[in-house]
Amino acid sequence: MPRFIVDTKLYGWDLPEQALRREKNTFLLLSLLNAALSIACGVIATGVTRHNWVSFAATAALIALMMEVIGAVRFRMAKSMLDKRGFDSVHHMMRWSAQCHMLLMAAAFAAGVVSCFQAFSGILDLAILLGFALSFACSFLLLRRYDRIPTHNTNAPE
């Protein structure tokens, strides 16, 4: 039978309190802006958004984006020091959701380009592709900024 091993270390992000609070607010704002942009791109009815592969990839990307928003909210509400389970939960949600969203937005963009070659329906098609690219860029920026935040662990006070 495996033994239960107690991990007494606390994990956190190694930035001054003001800088960390500013980063947390930036991540939340960036993810909410990204959500508004993605929803706006989905609401506009064009030839690109009616294409099956574009709508499939964009809808899947929207699910990953909602996880990114939830991750940003959890990061915003997180204490400065967490146990390993809580820290890993926030850390992985911030990283994996942004990576999945970027991958799915790249697929939606590629399918949108193919759709434009098949049946170009006007300038709104290009606006949707620009929106997809901007949504990809928001997640990329969020991931890059999050990766730059150093993390640390310490022993819990007794």
mmCIF file of C-alpha atoms in Angstrom:
data_model
loop_
_atom_site.group_PDB
_atom_site.id
_atom_site.type_symbol
_atom_site.label_atom_id
_atom_site.label_comp_id
_atom_site.label_asym_id
_atom_site.label_seq_id
_atom_site.Cartn_x
_atom_site.Cartn_y
_atom_site.Cartn_z
ATOM 1 C CA MET A 1 0.000 0.000 0.000
ATOM 2 C CA PRO A 2 1.453 3.409 -0.935
ATOM 3 C CA ARG A 3 2.232 5.776 1.878
ATOM 4 C CA PHE A 4 0.837 9.278 2.035
ATOM 5 C CA ILE A 5 3.692 11.755 1.746
ATOM 6 C CA VAL A 6 3.033 15.251 3.003
ATOM 7 C CA ASP A 7 4.485 18.025 0.847
ATOM 8 C CA THR A 8 5.023 20.972 3.186
ATOM 9 C CA LYS A 9 6.358 23.319 0.527
ATOM 10 C CA LEU A 10 4.459 26.386 -0.578
ATOM 11 C CA TYR A 11 4.606 27.555 -4.174
ATOM 12 C CA GLY A 12 4.069 30.980 -5.675
ATOM 13 C CA TRP A 13 5.065 33.603 -8.179
ATOM 14 C CA ASP A 14 8.220 35.550 -7.470
ATOM 15 C CA LEU A 15 7.344 39.181 -8.214
ATOM 16 C CA PRO A 16 6.808 42.179 -5.956
ATOM 17 C CA GLU A 17 3.190 42.431 -4.818
ATOM 18 C CA GLN A 18 2.353 45.483 -6.955
ATOM 19 C CA ALA A 19 3.931 44.026 -10.098
ATOM 20 C CA LEU A 20 2.167 40.692 -9.572
ATOM 21 C CA ARG A 21 -1.189 42.417 -9.063
ATOM 22 C CA ARG A 22 -0.628 44.438 -12.240
ATOM 23 C CA GLU A 23 0.219 41.251 -14.187
ATOM 24 C CA LYS A 24 -2.862 39.492 -12.820
ATOM 25 C CA ASN A 25 -5.081 42.382 -13.919
ATOM 26 C CA THR A 26 -3.391 42.466 -17.327
ATOM 27 C CA PHE A 27 -4.018 38.745 -17.845
ATOM 28 C CA LEU A 28 -7.654 39.062 -16.887
ATOM 29 C CA LEU A 29 -8.168 42.068 -19.172
ATOM 30 C CA LEU A 30 -6.329 40.383 -22.040
ATOM 31 C CA SER A 31 -8.372 37.190 -21.767
ATOM 32 C CA LEU A 32 -11.666 39.098 -21.569
ATOM 33 C CA LEU A 33 -10.682 41.205 -24.595
ATOM 34 C CA ASN A 34 -9.821 37.986 -26.403
ATOM 35 C CA ALA A 35 -13.239 36.528 -25.539
ATOM 36 C CA ALA A 36 -15.037 39.640 -26.805
ATOM 37 C CA LEU A 37 -13.019 39.542 -30.022
ATOM 38 C CA SER A 38 -13.757 35.842 -30.580
ATOM 39 C CA ILE A 39 -17.465 36.287 -29.955
ATOM 40 C CA ALA A 40 -17.567 39.278 -32.324
ATOM 41 C CA CYS A 41 -15.873 37.198 -35.019
ATOM 42 C CA GLY A 42 -18.434 34.435 -34.528
ATOM 43 C CA VAL A 43 -21.442 36.739 -34.669
ATOM 44 C CA ILE A 44 -20.552 38.284 -38.033
ATOM 45 C CA ALA A 45 -22.107 36.140 -40.758
ATOM 46 C CA THR A 46 -19.725 35.785 -43.695
ATOM 47 C CA GLY A 47 -18.632 33.045 -46.041
ATOM 48 C CA VAL A 48 -15.719 32.257 -43.750
ATOM 49 C CA THR A 49 -17.802 31.812 -40.611
ATOM 50 C CA ARG A 50 -20.278 29.589 -42.487
ATOM 51 C CA HIS A 51 -17.539 27.192 -43.582
ATOM 52 C CA ASN A 52 -17.803 23.909 -41.637
ATOM 53 C CA TRP A 53 -14.114 23.545 -40.784
ATOM 54 C CA VAL A 54 -13.805 27.162 -39.693
ATOM 55 C CA SER A 55 -16.834 26.952 -37.434
ATOM 56 C CA PHE A 56 -15.645 23.639 -35.962
ATOM 57 C CA ALA A 57 -12.152 24.964 -35.152
ATOM 58 C CA ALA A 58 -13.428 28.349 -33.949
ATOM 59 C CA THR A 59 -16.021 26.741 -31.653
ATOM 60 C CA ALA A 60 -13.410 24.427 -30.176
ATOM 61 C CA ALA A 61 -11.109 27.438 -29.778
ATOM 62 C CA LEU A 62 -13.888 29.257 -27.932
ATOM 63 C CA ILE A 63 -14.059 26.402 -25.419
ATOM 64 C CA ALA A 64 -10.289 26.617 -24.883
ATOM 65 C CA LEU A 65 -10.640 30.395 -24.561
ATOM 66 C CA MET A 66 -13.241 30.017 -21.820
ATOM 67 C CA MET A 67 -10.743 27.825 -19.956
ATOM 68 C CA GLU A 68 -8.175 30.597 -20.483
ATOM 69 C CA VAL A 69 -10.583 33.136 -18.975
ATOM 70 C CA ILE A 70 -11.258 30.816 -16.026
ATOM 71 C CA GLY A 71 -7.498 30.377 -15.588
ATOM 72 C CA ALA A 72 -6.987 34.150 -15.600
ATOM 73 C CA VAL A 73 -9.751 34.591 -13.010
ATOM 74 C CA ARG A 74 -8.257 31.849 -10.825
ATOM 75 C CA PHE A 75 -4.802 33.407 -11.184
ATOM 76 C CA ARG A 76 -6.246 36.809 -10.262
ATOM 77 C CA MET A 77 -7.872 35.372 -7.139
ATOM 78 C CA ALA A 78 -4.930 33.156 -6.120
ATOM 79 C CA LYS A 79 -3.019 33.866 -2.941
ATOM 80 C CA SER A 80 0.672 34.654 -3.154
ATOM 81 C CA MET A 81 1.604 31.247 -1.678
ATOM 82 C CA LEU A 82 -0.248 28.008 -2.489
ATOM 83 C CA ASP A 83 0.226 24.320 -1.863
ATOM 84 C CA LYS A 84 1.509 22.272 -4.797
ATOM 85 C CA ARG A 85 -1.915 21.113 -5.902
ATOM 86 C CA GLY A 86 -3.412 24.613 -5.995
ATOM 87 C CA PHE A 87 -0.368 26.132 -7.674
ATOM 88 C CA ASP A 88 -0.175 23.409 -10.332
ATOM 89 C CA SER A 89 -3.884 23.780 -11.014
ATOM 90 C CA VAL A 90 -3.589 27.496 -11.774
ATOM 91 C CA HIS A 91 -0.224 27.164 -13.525
ATOM 92 C CA HIS A 92 -1.343 24.403 -15.877
ATOM 93 C CA MET A 93 -4.651 26.062 -16.649
ATOM 94 C CA MET A 94 -2.899 29.297 -17.628
ATOM 95 C CA ARG A 95 -0.409 27.518 -19.869
ATOM 96 C CA TRP A 96 -2.414 24.695 -21.448
ATOM 97 C CA SER A 97 -5.560 26.658 -22.191
ATOM 98 C CA ALA A 98 -3.587 29.378 -23.976
ATOM 99 C CA GLN A 99 -1.638 26.788 -25.970
ATOM 100 C CA CYS A 100 -4.801 24.920 -26.974
ATOM 101 C CA HIS A 101 -6.505 28.157 -27.945
ATOM 102 C CA MET A 102 -3.548 29.195 -30.085
ATOM 103 C CA LEU A 103 -3.487 25.823 -31.845
ATOM 104 C CA LEU A 104 -7.217 25.864 -32.559
ATOM 105 C CA MET A 105 -7.180 29.501 -33.722
ATOM 106 C CA ALA A 106 -4.338 28.666 -36.103
ATOM 107 C CA ALA A 107 -6.495 25.839 -37.487
ATOM 108 C CA ALA A 108 -9.496 28.189 -37.814
ATOM 109 C CA PHE A 109 -7.302 30.768 -39.562
ATOM 110 C CA ALA A 110 -5.945 28.162 -41.994
ATOM 111 C CA ALA A 111 -9.450 26.880 -42.726
ATOM 112 C CA GLY A 112 -10.572 30.497 -43.195
ATOM 113 C CA VAL A 113 -7.850 31.114 -45.757
ATOM 114 C CA VAL A 114 -8.952 27.979 -47.633
ATOM 115 C CA SER A 115 -12.550 29.186 -47.435
ATOM 116 C CA CYS A 116 -11.543 32.552 -48.893
ATOM 117 C CA PHE A 117 -9.897 30.809 -51.839
ATOM 118 C CA GLN A 118 -12.965 28.637 -52.397
ATOM 119 C CA ALA A 119 -15.635 31.344 -52.157
ATOM 120 C CA PHE A 120 -14.548 34.892 -51.255
ATOM 121 C CA SER A 121 -17.621 36.833 -50.164
ATOM 122 C CA GLY A 122 -16.153 40.255 -49.439
ATOM 123 C CA ILE A 123 -14.055 42.384 -47.163
ATOM 124 C CA LEU A 124 -15.732 40.975 -44.040
ATOM 125 C CA ASP A 125 -14.009 37.665 -44.752
ATOM 126 C CA LEU A 126 -10.665 39.418 -44.399
ATOM 127 C CA ALA A 127 -11.883 41.157 -41.228
ATOM 128 C CA ILE A 128 -12.753 37.760 -39.732
ATOM 129 C CA LEU A 129 -9.298 36.430 -40.624
ATOM 130 C CA LEU A 130 -7.763 39.503 -38.979
ATOM 131 C CA GLY A 131 -9.906 38.834 -35.896
ATOM 132 C CA PHE A 132 -8.676 35.241 -35.793
ATOM 133 C CA ALA A 133 -5.082 36.445 -36.040
ATOM 134 C CA LEU A 134 -5.632 39.008 -33.258
ATOM 135 C CA SER A 135 -7.235 36.371 -31.039
ATOM 136 C CA PHE A 136 -4.236 34.114 -31.619
ATOM 137 C CA ALA A 137 -1.949 37.050 -30.776
ATOM 138 C CA CYS A 138 -3.789 37.756 -27.500
ATOM 139 C CA SER A 139 -3.287 34.180 -26.313
ATOM 140 C CA PHE A 140 0.317 34.228 -27.497
ATOM 141 C CA LEU A 141 0.961 37.459 -25.568
ATOM 142 C CA LEU A 142 -0.726 36.059 -22.460
ATOM 143 C CA LEU A 143 1.377 32.889 -22.621
ATOM 144 C CA ARG A 144 4.635 34.769 -23.191
ATOM 145 C CA ARG A 145 3.980 37.176 -20.322
ATOM 146 C CA TYR A 146 2.969 34.361 -17.990
ATOM 147 C CA ASP A 147 6.089 32.349 -18.844
ATOM 148 C CA ARG A 148 8.252 35.334 -17.878
ATOM 149 C CA ILE A 149 6.917 35.380 -14.313
ATOM 150 C CA PRO A 150 9.400 33.489 -12.125
ATOM 151 C CA THR A 151 8.040 30.931 -9.681
ATOM 152 C CA HIS A 152 9.448 29.782 -6.360
ATOM 153 C CA ASN A 153 8.851 27.332 -3.549
ATOM 154 C CA THR A 154 9.552 27.583 0.155
ATOM 155 C CA ASN A 155 9.014 25.452 3.205
ATOM 156 C CA ALA A 156 5.792 26.116 5.047
ATOM 157 C CA PRO A 157 6.115 27.813 8.421
ATOM 158 C CA GLU A 158 5.528 25.446 11.308
#
